[in-house]
DNA sequence: AATACACTCAACCGCACCACC
DNA sequence: GGGTGGTGCGGTTGAGTGTAT
């Protein structure tokens, strides 16, 4: 028998946090420290699992978090660190004071990947020329992007297609412009 | 103005790792 | 050494919002 996941207890709330919940969590941690995350929700009077509380605190409520746009310097640092460390978001975040791993991961996936592709750099290897190792998948087999999930799947598939390999070497091509909104 | 499409990011999930017994 | 519990990490999802048609 494996261990039971922490969030399986019935009745625990999921989804977006309310200002009241945030207030409870911040006040509790300021007064008592977080201690055991598993025990925290009960002590703090929150109907959440400990994991959810930890995530909310580390990614959003911590007082040392710096929010807002990433500077050019931060952007360069993320790209350099990613080329050295790969998807070690927590290690990258440790070098950027006030930024969380989640925030950096999101920024990478939504902005920097596209930016590197546009520059003709493979975001996986940071090599110029986009030499992706992959098996060919026919463009004709791919469905039109009809939803966010579908587009993400499509992104994975096309990133690994021979067709894309060819097209991505030409970031100015009509294909790349259309797919990456360049 | 209504609808469809595209983008962002907070939050969740599952797994791996570590400490403790 | 093996089992269990707690925590952290990376990948993924989907609601909310913005933009285009």
CSV table of C-alpha atoms (C1' of nucleotides) in Angstrom, one decimal:
chain,number,residue,atom,x,y,z
A,1,UNK,CA,0.0,0.0,0.0
A,2,UNK,CA,1.4,3.4,-1.0
A,3,UNK,CA,1.0,6.4,1.2
A,4,UNK,CA,-2.1,8.5,0.7
A,5,UNK,CA,-1.8,11.8,-1.0
A,6,UNK,CA,-2.1,14.8,1.4
A,7,UNK,CA,-5.1,16.4,-0.4
A,8,UNK,CA,-7.4,13.4,-0.4
A,9,UNK,CA,-9.2,14.3,2.7
A,10,UNK,CA,-12.8,15.1,1.9
A,11,UNK,CA,-14.0,18.7,2.0
A,12,UNK,CA,-10.7,20.4,1.6
A,13,UNK,CA,-11.0,23.4,-0.6
A,14,UNK,CA,-9.1,23.7,-3.9
A,15,UNK,CA,-8.7,26.4,-6.4
A,16,UNK,CA,-8.1,30.2,-6.1
A,17,UNK,CA,-7.3,31.6,-2.7
A,18,UNK,CA,-9.6,34.3,-1.2
A,19,UNK,CA,-8.2,37.4,0.5
A,20,UNK,CA,-9.5,36.0,3.8
A,21,UNK,CA,-7.6,32.8,3.4
A,22,UNK,CA,-4.5,34.7,2.4
A,23,UNK,CA,-4.8,36.9,5.6
A,24,UNK,CA,-5.2,33.8,7.8
A,25,UNK,CA,-2.2,32.2,6.3
A,26,UNK,CA,0.0,35.3,6.5
A,27,UNK,CA,-1.0,36.1,10.0
A,28,UNK,CA,-0.4,32.5,11.2
A,29,UNK,CA,3.1,32.2,9.6
A,30,UNK,CA,4.1,35.7,10.9
A,31,UNK,CA,3.1,34.7,14.4
A,32,UNK,CA,4.2,31.0,14.5
A,33,UNK,CA,6.3,30.3,11.5
A,34,UNK,CA,5.1,27.6,9.1
A,35,UNK,CA,6.5,24.6,11.1
A,36,UNK,CA,4.9,21.5,9.7
A,37,UNK,CA,3.1,22.3,6.5
A,38,UNK,CA,0.9,19.3,7.0
A,39,UNK,CA,-0.3,20.5,10.4
A,40,UNK,CA,-0.5,24.2,9.5
A,41,UNK,CA,-3.9,24.4,7.9
A,42,UNK,CA,-5.7,23.0,11.0
A,43,UNK,CA,-3.8,25.3,13.3
A,44,UNK,CA,-4.4,28.3,11.1
A,45,UNK,CA,-8.1,27.5,10.6
A,46,UNK,CA,-7.7,26.9,6.9
A,47,UNK,CA,-9.7,24.3,5.0
A,48,UNK,CA,-6.8,23.6,2.7
A,49,UNK,CA,-4.2,20.9,2.5
A,50,UNK,CA,-0.6,21.7,3.6
A,51,UNK,CA,0.7,21.5,0.1
A,52,UNK,CA,-1.6,24.1,-1.1
A,53,UNK,CA,-0.7,26.4,1.8
A,54,UNK,CA,3.0,25.9,1.2
A,55,UNK,CA,2.6,26.7,-2.5
A,56,UNK,CA,0.5,29.8,-1.8
A,57,UNK,CA,3.1,31.1,0.7
A,58,UNK,CA,6.2,30.4,-1.4
A,59,UNK,CA,4.9,31.6,-4.7
A,60,UNK,CA,2.7,34.5,-3.7
A,61,UNK,CA,2.5,35.6,-0.1
A,62,UNK,CA,6.2,35.6,1.0
A,63,UNK,CA,7.1,39.2,1.9
A,64,UNK,CA,10.4,39.1,0.0
A,65,UNK,CA,8.7,38.3,-3.4
A,66,UNK,CA,9.4,40.9,-6.1
A,67,UNK,CA,6.5,41.0,-8.6
A,68,UNK,CA,6.3,42.7,-11.9
A,69,UNK,CA,8.1,42.7,-15.2
A,70,UNK,CA,11.4,40.9,-15.6
A,71,UNK,CA,14.3,43.3,-16.4
A,72,UNK,CA,16.6,42.7,-19.3
A,73,UNK,CA,19.3,41.8,-16.9
A,74,UNK,CA,17.1,39.2,-15.2
A,75,UNK,CA,16.1,37.9,-18.6
A,76,UNK,CA,19.8,37.4,-19.6
A,77,UNK,CA,20.5,35.8,-16.3
A,78,UNK,CA,17.7,33.3,-16.7
A,79,UNK,CA,18.8,32.4,-20.2
A,80,UNK,CA,22.4,31.9,-19.1
A,81,UNK,CA,21.4,29.9,-16.0
A,82,UNK,CA,19.1,27.8,-18.1
A,83,UNK,CA,21.8,27.0,-20.5
A,84,UNK,CA,24.0,25.8,-17.6
A,85,UNK,CA,21.4,24.2,-15.4
A,86,UNK,CA,18.5,23.2,-17.7
A,87,UNK,CA,15.0,23.1,-16.2
A,88,UNK,CA,16.3,23.4,-12.6
A,89,UNK,CA,13.9,26.2,-11.8
A,90,UNK,CA,14.5,26.3,-8.1
A,91,UNK,CA,18.3,26.5,-8.7
A,92,UNK,CA,17.7,29.3,-11.2
A,93,UNK,CA,15.3,31.1,-8.8
A,94,UNK,CA,17.9,30.9,-6.0
A,95,UNK,CA,20.1,33.2,-8.2
A,96,UNK,CA,17.3,35.7,-8.7
A,97,UNK,CA,16.4,37.3,-5.4
A,98,UNK,CA,12.7,37.9,-5.0
A,99,UNK,CA,11.7,35.7,-7.9
A,100,UNK,CA,10.0,32.3,-7.5
A,101,UNK,CA,10.7,29.1,-9.4
A,102,UNK,CA,7.1,29.1,-10.6
A,103,UNK,CA,7.3,32.6,-11.9
A,104,UNK,CA,10.5,32.0,-13.7
A,105,UNK,CA,9.2,28.7,-15.2
A,106,UNK,CA,6.1,30.5,-16.4
A,107,UNK,CA,8.1,33.4,-17.9
A,108,UNK,CA,10.4,30.9,-19.6
A,109,UNK,CA,7.5,29.0,-21.1
A,110,UNK,CA,5.5,32.0,-22.2
A,111,UNK,CA,8.2,34.5,-23.3
A,112,UNK,CA,11.8,33.3,-23.4
A,113,UNK,CA,11.2,30.1,-25.4
A,114,UNK,CA,9.6,32.1,-28.1
A,115,UNK,CA,12.3,34.7,-28.0
A,116,UNK,CA,15.1,32.2,-28.4
A,117,UNK,CA,13.2,30.4,-31.2
A,118,UNK,CA,12.9,33.8,-32.9
A,119,UNK,CA,16.6,34.3,-32.6
A,120,UNK,CA,17.2,30.9,-34.2
A,121,UNK,CA,18.3,29.3,-30.9
A,122,UNK,CA,17.1,26.0,-29.7
A,123,UNK,CA,15.6,26.6,-26.2
A,124,UNK,CA,16.4,23.0,-25.2
A,125,UNK,CA,20.1,23.0,-26.0
A,126,UNK,CA,20.7,26.7,-26.5
A,127,UNK,CA,22.5,25.7,-29.7
A,128,UNK,CA,22.1,27.8,-32.8
A,129,UNK,CA,20.5,26.1,-35.8
A,130,UNK,CA,17.8,24.3,-33.8
A,131,UNK,CA,19.2,20.8,-34.1
A,132,UNK,CA,16.4,18.9,-32.4
A,133,UNK,CA,16.7,15.1,-32.2
A,134,UNK,CA,13.4,13.7,-33.1
A,135,UNK,CA,11.3,11.4,-35.3
A,136,UNK,CA,9.4,12.8,-38.2
A,137,UNK,CA,5.7,13.4,-37.9
A,138,UNK,CA,3.7,14.5,-40.9
A,139,UNK,CA,2.3,18.0,-40.8
A,140,UNK,CA,-0.8,16.6,-42.4
A,141,UNK,CA,-1.6,14.5,-39.4
A,142,UNK,CA,-1.7,17.5,-37.0
A,143,UNK,CA,-5.1,18.9,-36.0
A,144,UNK,CA,-5.8,22.6,-36.1
A,145,UNK,CA,-5.1,24.3,-32.8
A,146,UNK,CA,-8.6,24.7,-31.3
A,147,UNK,CA,-7.9,25.0,-27.6
A,148,UNK,CA,-5.1,25.9,-25.2
A,149,UNK,CA,-4.5,22.2,-24.4
A,150,UNK,CA,-4.6,21.2,-28.1
A,151,UNK,CA,-2.1,23.9,-28.9
A,152,UNK,CA,0.2,22.7,-26.2
A,153,UNK,CA,0.0,19.1,-27.5
A,154,UNK,CA,0.5,20.4,-31.0
A,155,UNK,CA,3.6,22.4,-29.8
A,156,UNK,CA,5.2,19.2,-28.4
A,157,UNK,CA,4.3,17.2,-31.5
A,158,UNK,CA,5.5,19.8,-34.0
A,159,UNK,CA,8.7,20.5,-32.0
A,160,UNK,CA,9.5,16.9,-32.6
A,161,UNK,CA,8.6,16.7,-36.2
A,162,UNK,CA,11.0,16.7,-39.1
A,163,UNK,CA,8.8,19.4,-40.8
A,164,UNK,CA,9.3,21.7,-37.8
A,165,UNK,CA,13.0,21.0,-37.7
A,166,UNK,CA,13.3,22.4,-41.2
A,167,UNK,CA,10.9,25.3,-40.6
A,168,UNK,CA,12.5,26.3,-37.3
A,169,UNK,CA,15.8,26.8,-39.0
A,170,UNK,CA,14.1,29.7,-40.8
A,171,UNK,CA,12.5,31.7,-38.0
A,172,UNK,CA,11.4,34.3,-40.6
A,173,UNK,CA,9.4,31.7,-42.5
A,174,UNK,CA,5.6,32.1,-42.9
A,175,UNK,CA,5.2,28.9,-40.9
A,176,UNK,CA,7.2,30.2,-37.9
A,177,UNK,CA,5.5,33.6,-38.0
A,178,UNK,CA,2.1,32.0,-38.0
A,179,UNK,CA,2.9,29.5,-35.2
A,180,UNK,CA,4.9,31.7,-32.9
A,181,UNK,CA,3.1,35.0,-33.6
A,182,UNK,CA,6.3,36.6,-34.6
B,1,DA,C1',-21.8,43.8,-29.5
B,2,DA,C1',-21.0,39.1,-29.8
B,3,DT,C1',-18.0,35.4,-30.5
B,4,DA,C1',-13.8,33.0,-31.2
B,5,DC,C1',-9.2,32.8,-30.6
B,6,DA,C1',-4.8,33.6,-28.0
B,7,DC,C1',-2.1,34.4,-24.0
B,8,DT,C1',-0.9,34.5,-19.0
B,9,DC,C1',-0.1,32.7,-14.7
B,10,DA,C1',-1.9,30.8,-10.2
B,11,DA,C1',-2.6,26.5,-8.7
B,12,DC,C1',-2.8,21.5,-9.0
B,13,DC,C1',-0.7,16.8,-9.6
B,14,DG,C1',2.5,13.2,-9.4
B,15,DC,C1',6.9,11.9,-8.4
B,16,DA,C1',11.5,12.0,-6.2
B,17,DC,C1',14.2,12.7,-2.3
B,18,DC,C1',15.3,12.8,2.4
B,19,DA,C1',14.8,12.0,7.3
B,20,DC,C1',13.1,9.3,10.8
B,21,DC,C1',11.7,5.1,13.0
C,1,DG,C1',17.6,-2.1,5.1
C,2,DG,C1',12.9,-1.2,4.4
C,3,DG,C1',8.7,1.4,5.2
C,4,DT,C1',6.4,5.7,6.0
C,5,DG,C1',5.6,10.6,6.2
C,6,DG,C1',6.9,15.3,5.0
C,7,DT,C1',8.6,18.4,1.7
C,8,DG,C1',10.2,20.3,-2.7
C,9,DC,C1',10.4,20.3,-7.6
C,10,DG,C1',9.0,20.2,-12.4
C,11,DG,C1',5.3,19.5,-15.6
C,12,DT,C1',0.7,20.5,-16.7
C,13,DT,C1',-3.9,22.5,-16.5
C,14,DG,C1',-7.6,25.7,-16.9
C,15,DA,C1',-9.8,30.0,-15.5
C,16,DG,C1',-9.5,34.7,-16.3
C,17,DT,C1',-8.4,38.2,-19.4
C,18,DG,C1',-7.0,40.5,-23.6
C,19,DT,C1',-7.3,40.8,-28.6
C,20,DA,C1',-9.0,39.9,-33.2
C,21,DT,C1',-12.7,39.1,-36.3
